[in-house]
Amino acid sequence: MLKILNNVFFKVLAIIGFSITMPHSGLFAQILRPEIVNLVSAIEKENIIKSEGIGFAGAKNEQWQRYLTLKEKATNEELLQLCKHPNGVIRCYSFLAATTRNNINLFPTLLQHLTDTALVSLYQGCTINSIMVGDFYILTVTNPFLDSVRYNLSYEEKGTIDSLLLFSSNIKLSAKSDMLKRLKPEVRYYYGIRKLVTDEQNKDAIVALSKYKMLQDTSLIADFLRSEKPGLPYYGLIAVRYFPEDCFLKYIKRIHAIEIKSGHSFDYNLIRVLYNAMVQYKNEDIRSIIEKTLTSTTGRTFQTHSQFIWLALELYPNPVLNDLKENIKLTDFQKAELQYWQQNVDD
């Protein structure tokens, strides 16, 4: 794995390792002007990141106005120093303000905060969520929100961030999960992804690994499918959707047999991805199981399973199974309920 990392990557690791030990004391008294100190104190007192409009009416708010003042009046040097402030809200607002300027190199600052897991509250529109400071930094430069962002990562910088998220065990940001979901199965990432599965049993990593379609990984996927840990079979089935090898059929049949007998306690997410995985197989064995499900179940069991069979075949047409879909009669209301999953497939 380490052979695929270049010298730049190791230098970046050194930056991160050094940055988390840098002292903060004394920096602000030395560099900040009194008006910025007062402004920062007011932002820190409210201690929440607010967007321009909050609540159902999109109301203006003083915290956003303070941010706008900070963006307007703080110098580049002050903003960079404030990105090291002990308060997470101050760090986020300062970084956001800095991204709206086109004369600051923010990549070193971004790197220094990839291990910044401090939680801050983010109030956007009608919702309040928690987000780690490091995730806020990454989102600000990759998926601009809250303000007009001018700073853009270069292709090389994006590659460095992805490599660090993947290969650095001390980075615990949610961005790692997001990166694994969008990552294409390139050779340079394979061993890093596999290590996340073998070392951490990372759920998103098993799905990413399945996209490589390597036979040597079937045992790892099987571990997820037969696991009794909550959630692991769900991700195992998503992996099967990408890599439907025959060796997984026995586990699929076992999961199906359990879910078909579950009575009125349905694991809807698991059943949905179960059929998404099953319809990847173009054989009579799977046809027989699905056909039996449609003819031998009744009540809520039939309703639940038939809807998800219909959905799976709507998403993944299968010449061996398509005629079964035609025999499933759903109401317009039932189809409307499934519309979300037609547009938001489990990754």
Coordinates of C-alpha atoms in Angstrom, one line a residue:
M1 CA 0.0 0.0 0.0
L2 CA 2.7 2.5 1.0
K3 CA 4.4 2.1 -2.4
I4 CA 1.6 3.9 -4.1
L5 CA 2.0 6.9 -2.0
N6 CA 4.3 9.6 -3.3
N7 CA 6.6 11.9 -1.4
V8 CA 4.1 14.7 -1.4
F9 CA 1.7 12.4 0.6
F10 CA 4.3 11.8 3.3
K11 CA 5.1 15.5 3.5
V12 CA 1.4 16.1 4.0
L13 CA 1.2 13.5 6.7
A14 CA 4.1 15.3 8.5
I15 CA 2.1 18.6 8.2
I16 CA -0.9 17.0 9.8
G17 CA 1.1 15.4 12.6
F18 CA 2.8 18.6 13.4
S19 CA -0.3 20.9 13.1
I20 CA -2.2 19.1 15.9
T21 CA 0.5 19.9 18.4
M22 CA 0.9 23.6 17.5
P23 CA 0.2 25.8 20.5
H24 CA -2.7 28.3 20.3
S25 CA -1.9 30.5 23.3
G26 CA -0.8 34.0 22.7
L27 CA -1.5 34.0 19.0
F28 CA -4.7 36.0 19.2
A29 CA -3.5 38.7 21.6
Q30 CA -0.5 39.3 19.3
I31 CA -2.3 39.5 16.0
L32 CA -5.9 40.5 16.4
R33 CA -7.1 44.1 16.5
P34 CA -9.5 45.1 19.3
E35 CA -12.5 45.4 17.0
I36 CA -12.0 41.8 15.7
V37 CA -11.5 40.5 19.3
N38 CA -14.8 42.0 20.3
L39 CA -16.5 40.6 17.2
V40 CA -15.1 37.1 17.8
S41 CA -16.2 37.3 21.4
A42 CA -19.8 38.0 20.3
I43 CA -19.8 35.1 17.8
E44 CA -18.3 32.8 20.4
K45 CA -21.0 33.8 23.0
E46 CA -23.8 32.6 20.7
N47 CA -21.7 29.6 19.7
I48 CA -23.7 28.3 16.8
I49 CA -23.1 28.6 13.0
K50 CA -26.2 30.2 11.4
S51 CA -26.8 30.6 7.7
E52 CA -28.2 33.8 6.2
G53 CA -31.8 32.8 6.6
I54 CA -33.1 30.6 9.4
G55 CA -36.5 29.2 10.4
F56 CA -39.5 28.7 8.2
A57 CA -39.5 32.4 7.2
G58 CA -35.7 32.5 6.4
A59 CA -35.2 35.2 9.0
K60 CA -32.1 37.3 9.1
N61 CA -30.1 36.9 12.3
E62 CA -27.4 38.7 14.2
Q63 CA -24.9 35.8 14.1
W64 CA -24.8 35.9 10.3
Q65 CA -24.4 39.6 10.3
R66 CA -21.4 39.2 12.7
Y67 CA -20.0 36.7 10.2
L68 CA -20.4 39.2 7.4
T69 CA -18.7 41.8 9.4
L70 CA -15.8 39.4 10.1
K71 CA -15.5 38.6 6.5
E72 CA -15.4 42.3 5.5
K73 CA -13.1 43.6 8.2
A74 CA -10.7 40.9 9.2
T75 CA -7.4 40.8 7.3
N76 CA -6.1 37.6 5.7
E77 CA -3.6 37.1 8.5
E78 CA -6.3 37.5 11.1
L79 CA -8.6 35.0 9.4
L80 CA -5.8 32.4 9.2
Q81 CA -5.0 32.9 12.8
L82 CA -8.7 32.6 13.7
C83 CA -8.8 29.2 11.9
K84 CA -6.7 28.1 14.9
H85 CA -9.0 29.6 17.5
P86 CA -10.0 27.2 20.4
N87 CA -13.7 27.7 19.6
G88 CA -15.0 25.5 16.7
V89 CA -17.6 28.0 15.6
I90 CA -14.9 30.7 15.2
R91 CA -12.7 28.3 13.3
C92 CA -15.5 27.5 10.9
Y93 CA -16.7 31.0 10.3
S94 CA -13.1 32.2 9.8
F95 CA -12.4 29.5 7.3
L96 CA -15.6 30.2 5.4
A97 CA -14.7 33.9 5.3
A98 CA -11.3 33.1 4.0
T99 CA -12.6 30.9 1.2
T100 CA -14.5 34.0 -0.3
R101 CA -11.1 35.6 -1.0
N102 CA -9.1 34.7 -4.0
N103 CA -5.7 35.6 -2.6
I104 CA -5.3 33.1 0.3
N105 CA -3.8 29.6 -0.1
L106 CA -6.0 27.6 2.2
F107 CA -4.8 24.2 1.4
P108 CA -2.2 24.0 4.3
T109 CA -5.0 25.2 6.7
L110 CA -7.4 22.6 5.4
L111 CA -4.7 19.9 5.9
Q112 CA -4.1 21.0 9.4
H113 CA -7.8 20.4 10.3
L114 CA -8.4 17.0 8.8
T115 CA -8.1 15.6 12.4
D116 CA -10.4 18.4 13.8
T117 CA -13.3 16.4 15.1
A118 CA -14.7 19.1 17.4
L119 CA -18.5 19.2 17.0
V120 CA -20.3 22.5 16.2
S121 CA -24.0 23.2 15.7
L122 CA -25.1 24.3 12.2
Y123 CA -28.4 26.0 11.8
Q124 CA -29.5 26.1 8.1
G125 CA -33.1 26.9 7.1
C126 CA -35.3 25.0 9.5
T127 CA -32.8 22.4 10.6
I128 CA -30.1 22.3 13.2
N129 CA -27.4 19.6 12.8
S130 CA -24.0 18.8 14.4
I131 CA -21.0 18.7 12.2
M132 CA -17.3 18.2 12.9
V133 CA -15.1 21.2 12.1
G134 CA -12.9 19.2 9.7
D135 CA -16.0 18.1 7.8
F136 CA -17.2 21.7 7.7
Y137 CA -13.8 22.7 6.2
I138 CA -14.0 20.0 3.5
L139 CA -17.6 20.7 2.6
T140 CA -16.9 24.4 2.3
V141 CA -14.3 23.9 -0.5
T142 CA -15.9 20.8 -2.2
N143 CA -19.6 21.5 -1.9
P144 CA -20.0 25.2 -1.3
F145 CA -22.8 26.4 1.0
L146 CA -23.6 29.2 3.3
D147 CA -21.7 31.9 1.3
S148 CA -20.2 32.5 -2.1
V149 CA -17.0 30.4 -2.1
R150 CA -14.2 31.4 -4.5
Y151 CA -11.5 29.0 -3.3
N152 CA -11.5 25.7 -5.2
L153 CA -9.2 22.7 -4.7
S154 CA -7.1 21.7 -7.6
Y155 CA -7.3 18.2 -9.0
E156 CA -4.0 17.3 -7.3
E157 CA -5.3 18.8 -3.9
K158 CA -8.5 16.8 -4.2
G159 CA -6.5 13.6 -4.8
T160 CA -4.3 14.4 -1.8
I161 CA -7.4 14.9 0.4
D162 CA -8.9 11.6 -0.8
S163 CA -5.7 9.7 -0.1
L164 CA -5.4 11.1 3.4
L165 CA -9.0 10.3 4.2
L166 CA -8.4 6.8 3.0
F167 CA -4.9 6.0 4.3
S168 CA -4.7 8.0 7.5
S169 CA -6.2 6.0 10.5
N170 CA -6.1 9.1 12.7
I171 CA -8.6 10.9 10.4
K172 CA -12.2 10.2 11.7
L173 CA -14.2 12.6 9.7
S174 CA -17.6 11.8 8.1
A175 CA -15.9 12.9 4.8
K176 CA -14.2 9.5 4.8
S177 CA -17.6 7.8 4.4
D178 CA -18.7 10.3 1.7
M179 CA -15.4 9.8 -0.2
L180 CA -15.8 6.0 -0.1
K181 CA -19.3 6.3 -1.6
R182 CA -18.2 8.4 -4.6
L183 CA -14.7 6.8 -5.1
K184 CA -14.3 5.0 -8.4
P185 CA -12.5 1.6 -8.3
E186 CA -9.0 2.8 -9.2
V187 CA -6.1 0.5 -8.6
R188 CA -4.3 3.1 -6.5
Y189 CA -7.0 3.0 -3.8
Y190 CA -7.6 -0.8 -3.7
Y191 CA -5.3 -1.8 -0.9
G192 CA -6.3 1.2 1.3
I193 CA -10.0 0.3 0.9
R194 CA -9.3 -3.4 1.6
K195 CA -7.3 -2.5 4.7
L196 CA -10.3 -0.5 6.1
V197 CA -12.4 -3.7 5.7
T198 CA -9.9 -6.1 7.3
D199 CA -8.8 -3.7 10.1
E200 CA -12.0 -1.9 10.9
Q201 CA -14.8 -3.8 9.2
N202 CA -15.7 -0.4 7.7
K203 CA -19.2 -0.6 6.2
D204 CA -18.7 1.9 3.4
A205 CA -15.4 0.3 2.5
I206 CA -16.9 -3.2 1.9
V207 CA -19.3 -1.6 -0.7
A208 CA -16.4 0.3 -2.3
L209 CA -14.3 -2.9 -2.3
S210 CA -17.1 -4.8 -4.1
K211 CA -16.8 -2.5 -7.1
Y212 CA -13.4 -3.9 -7.9
K213 CA -15.0 -7.4 -8.4
M214 CA -12.0 -9.3 -7.1
L215 CA -12.6 -12.9 -6.2
Q216 CA -10.1 -12.7 -3.4
D217 CA -12.6 -10.3 -1.6
T218 CA -15.6 -12.7 -1.7
S219 CA -14.8 -14.0 1.8
L220 CA -14.8 -10.5 3.2
I221 CA -18.2 -9.8 1.7
A222 CA -19.5 -13.2 3.0
D223 CA -18.4 -12.1 6.5
F224 CA -20.8 -9.2 6.3
L225 CA -23.6 -11.3 4.9
R226 CA -23.5 -13.9 7.6
S227 CA -22.8 -11.4 10.4
E228 CA -25.2 -11.1 13.3
K229 CA -24.0 -7.5 14.0
P230 CA -26.8 -5.0 13.3
G231 CA -26.3 -3.3 9.9
L232 CA -23.5 -5.5 8.5
P233 CA -25.8 -7.8 6.3
Y234 CA -27.4 -4.6 4.9
Y235 CA -24.0 -3.4 3.6
G236 CA -23.1 -7.0 2.5
L237 CA -26.2 -7.0 0.3
I238 CA -25.3 -3.7 -1.3
A239 CA -21.9 -5.2 -2.0
V240 CA -23.6 -8.2 -3.7
R241 CA -25.5 -5.8 -5.9
Y242 CA -22.2 -4.6 -7.4
F243 CA -20.6 -8.1 -7.3
P244 CA -23.2 -10.9 -7.6
E245 CA -21.1 -14.0 -7.4
D246 CA -22.8 -17.4 -7.0
C247 CA -20.9 -18.0 -3.7
F248 CA -23.2 -15.4 -2.1
L249 CA -26.4 -17.2 -3.0
K250 CA -26.5 -19.4 0.2
Y251 CA -26.3 -16.3 2.4
I252 CA -28.9 -14.5 0.4
K253 CA -31.3 -17.4 0.7
R254 CA -30.7 -17.5 4.5
I255 CA -31.4 -13.8 4.9
H256 CA -34.5 -14.2 2.7
A257 CA -35.8 -17.2 4.7
I258 CA -35.5 -15.2 7.9
E259 CA -37.1 -12.0 6.6
I260 CA -40.0 -13.9 5.0
K261 CA -40.9 -15.3 8.4
S262 CA -40.5 -12.1 10.4
G263 CA -44.2 -11.7 10.8
H264 CA -45.2 -8.0 11.4
S265 CA -41.7 -6.8 12.4
F266 CA -40.1 -5.9 9.1
D267 CA -36.6 -4.6 8.5
Y268 CA -37.6 -2.5 5.5
N269 CA -34.1 -1.3 4.6
L270 CA -32.8 -4.9 4.7
I271 CA -35.6 -6.3 2.6
R272 CA -35.2 -3.5 0.0
V273 CA -31.5 -4.1 -0.5
L274 CA -32.1 -7.9 -0.4
Y275 CA -34.2 -7.8 -3.5
N276 CA -31.9 -5.3 -5.1
A277 CA -29.2 -7.9 -4.7
M278 CA -31.4 -10.9 -5.7
V279 CA -32.4 -9.5 -9.1
Q280 CA -28.8 -9.2 -10.1
Y281 CA -28.8 -13.0 -10.6
K282 CA -30.3 -14.2 -13.9
N283 CA -31.0 -17.8 -12.9
E284 CA -34.0 -20.0 -12.3
D285 CA -33.1 -20.5 -8.6
I286 CA -33.7 -16.9 -7.8
R287 CA -36.8 -16.8 -9.9
S288 CA -38.2 -19.7 -8.0
I289 CA -37.6 -18.0 -4.6
I290 CA -39.2 -14.7 -5.8
E291 CA -42.1 -16.5 -7.4
K292 CA -42.8 -18.5 -4.3
T293 CA -42.7 -15.3 -2.3
L294 CA -45.4 -13.8 -4.5
T295 CA -47.6 -16.8 -4.4
S296 CA -47.3 -18.1 -0.8
T297 CA -47.3 -15.0 1.3
T298 CA -50.3 -13.0 2.4
G299 CA -51.2 -9.8 4.3
R300 CA -48.5 -7.3 5.3
T301 CA -45.7 -9.8 4.4
F302 CA -47.0 -10.0 0.8
Q303 CA -47.5 -6.3 0.6
T304 CA -44.0 -5.5 1.9
H305 CA -42.1 -8.0 -0.1
S306 CA -44.0 -7.6 -3.4
Q307 CA -43.5 -3.8 -3.3
F308 CA -39.7 -4.2 -2.9
I309 CA -39.6 -6.9 -5.6
W310 CA -41.4 -4.5 -7.9
L311 CA -39.0 -1.7 -7.0
A312 CA -35.9 -3.9 -7.5
L313 CA -37.1 -4.9 -11.0
E314 CA -38.0 -1.3 -11.8
L315 CA -34.4 -0.3 -10.9
Y316 CA -32.7 -3.4 -12.4
P317 CA -34.6 -5.0 -15.2
N318 CA -33.9 -8.7 -15.5
P319 CA -35.0 -10.8 -18.5
V320 CA -35.5 -13.9 -16.4
L321 CA -37.7 -12.1 -13.9
N322 CA -39.4 -9.2 -15.7
D323 CA -42.7 -11.1 -16.2
L324 CA -43.0 -11.4 -12.4
K325 CA -43.0 -7.7 -12.1
E326 CA -45.9 -7.4 -14.6
N327 CA -48.0 -9.5 -12.2
I328 CA -47.4 -7.2 -9.2
K329 CA -50.3 -4.7 -9.1
L330 CA -49.4 -1.6 -7.1
T331 CA -51.7 1.3 -6.4
D332 CA -50.6 4.8 -7.4
F333 CA -50.2 5.5 -3.7
Q334 CA -47.8 2.5 -3.3
K335 CA -45.8 3.6 -6.3
A336 CA -45.5 7.1 -4.9
E337 CA -44.2 5.7 -1.7
L338 CA -41.4 3.9 -3.6
Q339 CA -40.5 6.9 -5.7
Y340 CA -37.9 8.1 -3.2
W341 CA -36.0 4.9 -3.5
Q342 CA -36.2 5.0 -7.3
Q343 CA -34.3 8.3 -7.1
N344 CA -32.0 7.5 -4.1
V345 CA -30.4 4.1 -4.6
D346 CA -28.4 2.7 -1.6
D347 CA -24.7 3.1 -2.3

